Amino acid sequence: MSVRQSMLAILAQGPCYGYQLRHEFDRRTGSVWPLNVGQIYNTLERLERDGLVQRGHTDEQGHVYWRITRAGDAEVARWLASPLARTKGARDELAIKLAVAATLPGVDAAATIHAQRAASLEHLETLRQARRTKRGEDGPEGLAWSLVVDSMIFSAEAEVRWLDHAAERLTGHPQHAMALELTAERPKRGRPAKSGAAISEAEITGAEITETAPAA
């Protein structure tokens, strides 16, 4: 979705052709997430289908210029003014891996955490080194790159803190006591019923607010 909306926002500056859009996207995101041309044109066709862009003129080199519609302008304004909604359906592969490892009989989950922590620290140092190398660069493209890299650094730092938290949690539980053996109970078809452990993101947020709210 962010690629779709970013392309619309770029087109709000003026008509562009496919390769030009890819270049402009790279300039504004520090070339951290390069797009392939197929993705660009697939997105443009979907935007055209939704009435947000239109095909314009073709230049002498055969480049088809795309331009934004009024509906597209309104969509860009809405996107920029609206907070990003974090969907509870997004899966965290690392959290899933450690949760499964912690409940598998005979698996040393602490070793899994240790290996991941070493890799996460190495990744974090690589990001910090890249940030130090380009810290003095000025201009809009340098700013865009630094914003993206800073976000990645903060995320990596948070991952290391969470791994330390997970390791501390595991030390309080004997490995054999946390193992989940396969159950002989036949699962029911359809969506599983919501259990006490399956709480929504909103409920988690609410619980955190309740716990941290100062006493009256």
C-alpha positions as a Markdown table, in Angstrom:
| # | Residue | x | y | z |
|---|---|---|---|---|
| 1 | Met | 0.0 | 0.0 | 0.0 |
| 2 | Ser | 2.8 | 2.4 | 0.8 |
| 3 | Val | 4.3 | 2.0 | -2.7 |
| 4 | Arg | 0.9 | 2.7 | -4.3 |
| 5 | Gln | 0.3 | 5.8 | -2.2 |
| 6 | Ser | 3.9 | 7.0 | -2.7 |
| 7 | Met | 3.6 | 6.7 | -6.4 |
| 8 | Leu | 0.4 | 8.8 | -6.3 |
| 9 | Ala | 2.1 | 11.4 | -4.2 |
| 10 | Ile | 5.0 | 11.6 | -6.7 |
| 11 | Leu | 2.5 | 12.0 | -9.6 |
| 12 | Ala | 0.9 | 14.8 | -7.7 |
| 13 | Gln | 4.0 | 16.8 | -8.6 |
| 14 | Gly | 3.6 | 16.2 | -12.3 |
| 15 | Pro | 3.2 | 13.5 | -15.0 |
| 16 | Cys | 5.9 | 10.8 | -15.0 |
| 17 | Tyr | 6.6 | 7.6 | -17.0 |
| 18 | Gly | 7.4 | 4.2 | -15.4 |
| 19 | Tyr | 11.2 | 4.3 | -15.1 |
| 20 | Gln | 11.0 | 7.9 | -13.9 |
| 21 | Leu | 8.6 | 6.9 | -11.2 |
| 22 | Arg | 11.0 | 4.2 | -10.0 |
| 23 | His | 13.9 | 6.7 | -10.0 |
| 24 | Glu | 11.8 | 9.3 | -8.0 |
| 25 | Phe | 10.7 | 6.6 | -5.5 |
| 26 | Asp | 14.4 | 5.6 | -4.9 |
| 27 | Arg | 15.5 | 9.2 | -4.5 |
| 28 | Arg | 12.8 | 9.7 | -1.7 |
| 29 | Thr | 13.5 | 6.5 | 0.2 |
| 30 | Gly | 17.3 | 6.3 | 0.0 |
| 31 | Ser | 17.2 | 3.4 | -2.5 |
| 32 | Val | 16.7 | 1.0 | 0.5 |
| 33 | Trp | 13.7 | -0.7 | -1.1 |
| 34 | Pro | 14.3 | -0.7 | -4.9 |
| 35 | Leu | 11.2 | -1.5 | -7.0 |
| 36 | Asn | 11.3 | -3.5 | -10.2 |
| 37 | Val | 9.7 | -2.1 | -13.3 |
| 38 | Gly | 7.0 | -4.8 | -13.4 |
| 39 | Gln | 5.8 | -3.7 | -10.0 |
| 40 | Ile | 5.7 | -0.1 | -11.1 |
| 41 | Tyr | 3.5 | -0.8 | -14.1 |
| 42 | Asn | 1.2 | -3.3 | -12.3 |
| 43 | Thr | 0.6 | -0.6 | -9.7 |
| 44 | Leu | -0.1 | 2.0 | -12.3 |
| 45 | Glu | -2.6 | -0.2 | -14.0 |
| 46 | Arg | -4.4 | -0.8 | -10.7 |
| 47 | Leu | -4.4 | 3.0 | -10.0 |
| 48 | Glu | -5.9 | 3.5 | -13.5 |
| 49 | Arg | -8.5 | 0.9 | -12.8 |
| 50 | Asp | -9.5 | 2.7 | -9.6 |
| 51 | Gly | -9.7 | 6.1 | -11.4 |
| 52 | Leu | -6.7 | 7.6 | -9.6 |
| 53 | Val | -4.4 | 8.1 | -12.6 |
| 54 | Gln | -4.8 | 8.4 | -16.3 |
| 55 | Arg | -2.5 | 7.7 | -19.3 |
| 56 | Gly | -1.3 | 10.9 | -20.9 |
| 57 | His | 0.9 | 11.7 | -23.9 |
| 58 | Thr | 3.7 | 9.5 | -25.3 |
| 59 | Asp | 7.0 | 11.2 | -26.0 |
| 60 | Glu | 9.4 | 10.5 | -29.0 |
| 61 | Gln | 11.1 | 7.7 | -27.0 |
| 62 | Gly | 7.8 | 5.9 | -26.5 |
| 63 | His | 7.5 | 6.8 | -22.8 |
| 64 | Val | 3.9 | 6.9 | -21.7 |
| 65 | Tyr | 3.4 | 9.7 | -19.1 |
| 66 | Trp | 0.9 | 9.0 | -16.4 |
| 67 | Arg | -0.9 | 11.8 | -14.6 |
| 68 | Ile | -2.9 | 12.0 | -11.4 |
| 69 | Thr | -6.7 | 12.6 | -11.4 |
| 70 | Arg | -8.7 | 14.7 | -9.0 |
| 71 | Ala | -9.7 | 11.5 | -7.1 |
| 72 | Gly | -6.0 | 10.7 | -6.9 |
| 73 | Asp | -5.1 | 14.1 | -5.5 |
| 74 | Ala | -7.8 | 13.6 | -2.8 |
| 75 | Glu | -6.4 | 10.1 | -2.0 |
| 76 | Val | -2.9 | 11.6 | -1.6 |
| 77 | Ala | -4.3 | 14.3 | 0.8 |
| 78 | Arg | -6.1 | 11.6 | 2.8 |
| 79 | Trp | -3.0 | 9.4 | 3.0 |
| 80 | Leu | -0.7 | 12.1 | 4.2 |
| 81 | Ala | -3.2 | 13.4 | 6.8 |
| 82 | Ser | -4.1 | 9.9 | 8.2 |
| 83 | Pro | -2.1 | 7.9 | 10.7 |
| 84 | Leu | -0.8 | 4.6 | 9.6 |
| 85 | Ala | -3.0 | 1.7 | 11.0 |
| 86 | Arg | -1.0 | -1.2 | 12.3 |
| 87 | Thr | -3.0 | -4.3 | 11.4 |
| 88 | Lys | -3.1 | -7.1 | 13.9 |
| 89 | Gly | -2.9 | -9.6 | 11.0 |
| 90 | Ala | 0.8 | -8.7 | 10.4 |
| 91 | Arg | 3.0 | -11.6 | 11.4 |
| 92 | Asp | 6.4 | -11.2 | 13.1 |
| 93 | Glu | 8.5 | -14.1 | 11.8 |
| 94 | Leu | 11.0 | -13.8 | 14.7 |
| 95 | Ala | 8.4 | -13.7 | 17.4 |
| 96 | Ile | 6.7 | -16.8 | 15.8 |
| 97 | Lys | 10.1 | -18.6 | 15.6 |
| 98 | Leu | 11.0 | -18.0 | 19.2 |
| 99 | Ala | 7.5 | -18.8 | 20.5 |
| 100 | Val | 7.5 | -22.1 | 18.7 |
| 101 | Ala | 11.1 | -22.9 | 19.8 |
| 102 | Ala | 10.2 | -22.2 | 23.4 |
| 103 | Thr | 7.5 | -24.8 | 23.4 |
| 104 | Leu | 9.2 | -27.6 | 21.5 |
| 105 | Pro | 10.5 | -30.5 | 23.6 |
| 106 | Gly | 14.3 | -30.9 | 23.5 |
| 107 | Val | 14.9 | -27.5 | 21.8 |
| 108 | Asp | 17.3 | -25.0 | 23.4 |
| 109 | Ala | 15.4 | -21.8 | 22.9 |
| 110 | Ala | 18.1 | -19.9 | 24.7 |
| 111 | Ala | 20.6 | -20.9 | 22.1 |
| 112 | Thr | 18.2 | -19.8 | 19.4 |
| 113 | Ile | 17.9 | -16.4 | 21.1 |
| 114 | His | 21.7 | -16.1 | 21.5 |
| 115 | Ala | 22.3 | -16.8 | 17.8 |
| 116 | Gln | 19.6 | -14.3 | 16.7 |
| 117 | Arg | 20.9 | -11.6 | 19.1 |
| 118 | Ala | 24.4 | -11.9 | 17.7 |
| 119 | Ala | 23.0 | -11.5 | 14.1 |
| 120 | Ser | 20.8 | -8.6 | 15.2 |
| 121 | Leu | 23.7 | -6.8 | 16.8 |
| 122 | Glu | 25.8 | -7.3 | 13.7 |
| 123 | His | 23.0 | -5.8 | 11.6 |
| 124 | Leu | 22.6 | -2.9 | 14.0 |
| 125 | Glu | 26.3 | -2.1 | 13.8 |
| 126 | Thr | 26.2 | -2.2 | 10.0 |
| 127 | Leu | 23.3 | 0.3 | 10.1 |
| 128 | Arg | 25.1 | 2.6 | 12.6 |
| 129 | Gln | 28.3 | 2.5 | 10.5 |
| 130 | Ala | 26.3 | 3.4 | 7.4 |
| 131 | Arg | 24.7 | 6.3 | 9.3 |
| 132 | Arg | 28.0 | 7.6 | 10.5 |
| 133 | Thr | 29.5 | 7.4 | 7.0 |
| 134 | Lys | 26.8 | 9.6 | 5.5 |
| 135 | Arg | 25.9 | 11.8 | 8.5 |
| 136 | Gly | 27.3 | 15.0 | 7.0 |
| 137 | Glu | 25.4 | 14.8 | 3.7 |
| 138 | Asp | 23.0 | 17.6 | 3.2 |
| 139 | Gly | 20.0 | 18.1 | 0.8 |
| 140 | Pro | 16.6 | 16.5 | 0.5 |
| 141 | Glu | 17.9 | 13.1 | -0.8 |
| 142 | Gly | 20.3 | 12.9 | 2.2 |
| 143 | Leu | 17.5 | 13.7 | 4.6 |
| 144 | Ala | 15.2 | 11.1 | 3.0 |
| 145 | Trp | 17.9 | 8.4 | 3.3 |
| 146 | Ser | 18.7 | 9.3 | 6.9 |
| 147 | Leu | 15.1 | 9.1 | 7.9 |
| 148 | Val | 14.8 | 5.6 | 6.5 |
| 149 | Val | 18.0 | 4.4 | 8.1 |
| 150 | Asp | 17.2 | 5.9 | 11.5 |
| 151 | Ser | 13.9 | 4.0 | 11.4 |
| 152 | Met | 15.8 | 0.8 | 10.7 |
| 153 | Ile | 18.2 | 1.5 | 13.5 |
| 154 | Phe | 15.5 | 2.1 | 16.0 |
| 155 | Ser | 13.7 | -1.1 | 14.9 |
| 156 | Ala | 17.0 | -3.1 | 15.3 |
| 157 | Glu | 17.6 | -1.6 | 18.7 |
| 158 | Ala | 14.1 | -2.6 | 19.8 |
| 159 | Glu | 14.6 | -6.1 | 18.5 |
| 160 | Val | 17.8 | -6.5 | 20.6 |
| 161 | Arg | 15.9 | -5.3 | 23.7 |
| 162 | Trp | 13.1 | -7.7 | 23.0 |
| 163 | Leu | 15.5 | -10.6 | 22.6 |
| 164 | Asp | 17.1 | -9.7 | 26.0 |
| 165 | His | 13.6 | -9.6 | 27.5 |
| 166 | Ala | 12.8 | -13.0 | 26.0 |
| 167 | Ala | 16.0 | -14.5 | 27.3 |
| 168 | Glu | 15.2 | -13.2 | 30.8 |
| 169 | Arg | 11.7 | -14.7 | 30.6 |
| 170 | Leu | 13.0 | -18.1 | 29.7 |
| 171 | Thr | 15.4 | -18.2 | 32.6 |
| 172 | Gly | 12.4 | -18.3 | 35.0 |
| 173 | His | 11.0 | -21.4 | 33.4 |
| 174 | Pro | 12.5 | -24.8 | 33.3 |
| 175 | Gln | 12.8 | -26.0 | 29.7 |
| 176 | His | 10.9 | -29.3 | 30.4 |
| 177 | Ala | 8.0 | -27.4 | 32.0 |
| 178 | Met | 7.3 | -25.3 | 29.0 |
| 179 | Ala | 7.3 | -28.0 | 26.3 |
| 180 | Leu | 4.1 | -28.6 | 24.5 |
| 181 | Glu | 3.5 | -32.2 | 23.4 |
| 182 | Leu | 1.3 | -33.0 | 20.5 |
| 183 | Thr | -2.4 | -33.1 | 21.5 |
| 184 | Ala | -4.6 | -36.0 | 20.6 |
| 185 | Glu | -7.6 | -33.7 | 20.5 |
| 186 | Arg | -9.0 | -33.4 | 17.0 |
| 187 | Pro | -9.2 | -29.7 | 15.9 |
| 188 | Lys | -12.5 | -28.4 | 14.9 |
| 189 | Arg | -13.0 | -27.1 | 11.3 |
| 190 | Gly | -13.4 | -23.4 | 10.6 |
| 191 | Arg | -11.9 | -20.5 | 12.5 |
| 192 | Pro | -10.7 | -21.3 | 16.0 |
| 193 | Ala | -12.7 | -19.8 | 18.8 |
| 194 | Lys | -11.2 | -16.8 | 20.6 |
| 195 | Ser | -9.5 | -17.9 | 23.8 |
| 196 | Gly | -8.3 | -15.9 | 26.7 |
| 197 | Ala | -4.8 | -15.9 | 25.2 |
| 198 | Ala | -6.0 | -14.7 | 21.8 |
| 199 | Ile | -6.5 | -11.1 | 22.6 |
| 200 | Ser | -6.6 | -8.3 | 20.0 |
| 201 | Glu | -4.1 | -5.5 | 19.5 |
| 202 | Ala | -6.7 | -3.0 | 20.9 |
| 203 | Glu | -7.0 | -5.1 | 24.1 |
| 204 | Ile | -3.2 | -5.2 | 24.5 |
| 205 | Thr | -3.0 | -1.5 | 24.1 |
| 206 | Gly | -5.8 | -1.0 | 26.5 |
| 207 | Ala | -4.2 | -3.2 | 29.1 |
| 208 | Glu | -0.9 | -1.3 | 28.8 |
| 209 | Ile | -2.7 | 2.0 | 29.3 |
| 210 | Thr | -4.5 | 0.7 | 32.4 |
| 211 | Glu | -1.3 | -0.7 | 33.9 |
| 212 | Thr | 0.8 | 2.5 | 33.3 |
| 213 | Ala | -1.9 | 5.0 | 34.1 |
| 214 | Pro | -0.9 | 7.0 | 37.3 |
| 215 | Ala | -3.1 | 6.5 | 40.4 |
| 216 | Ala | -5.6 | 9.2 | 41.0 |
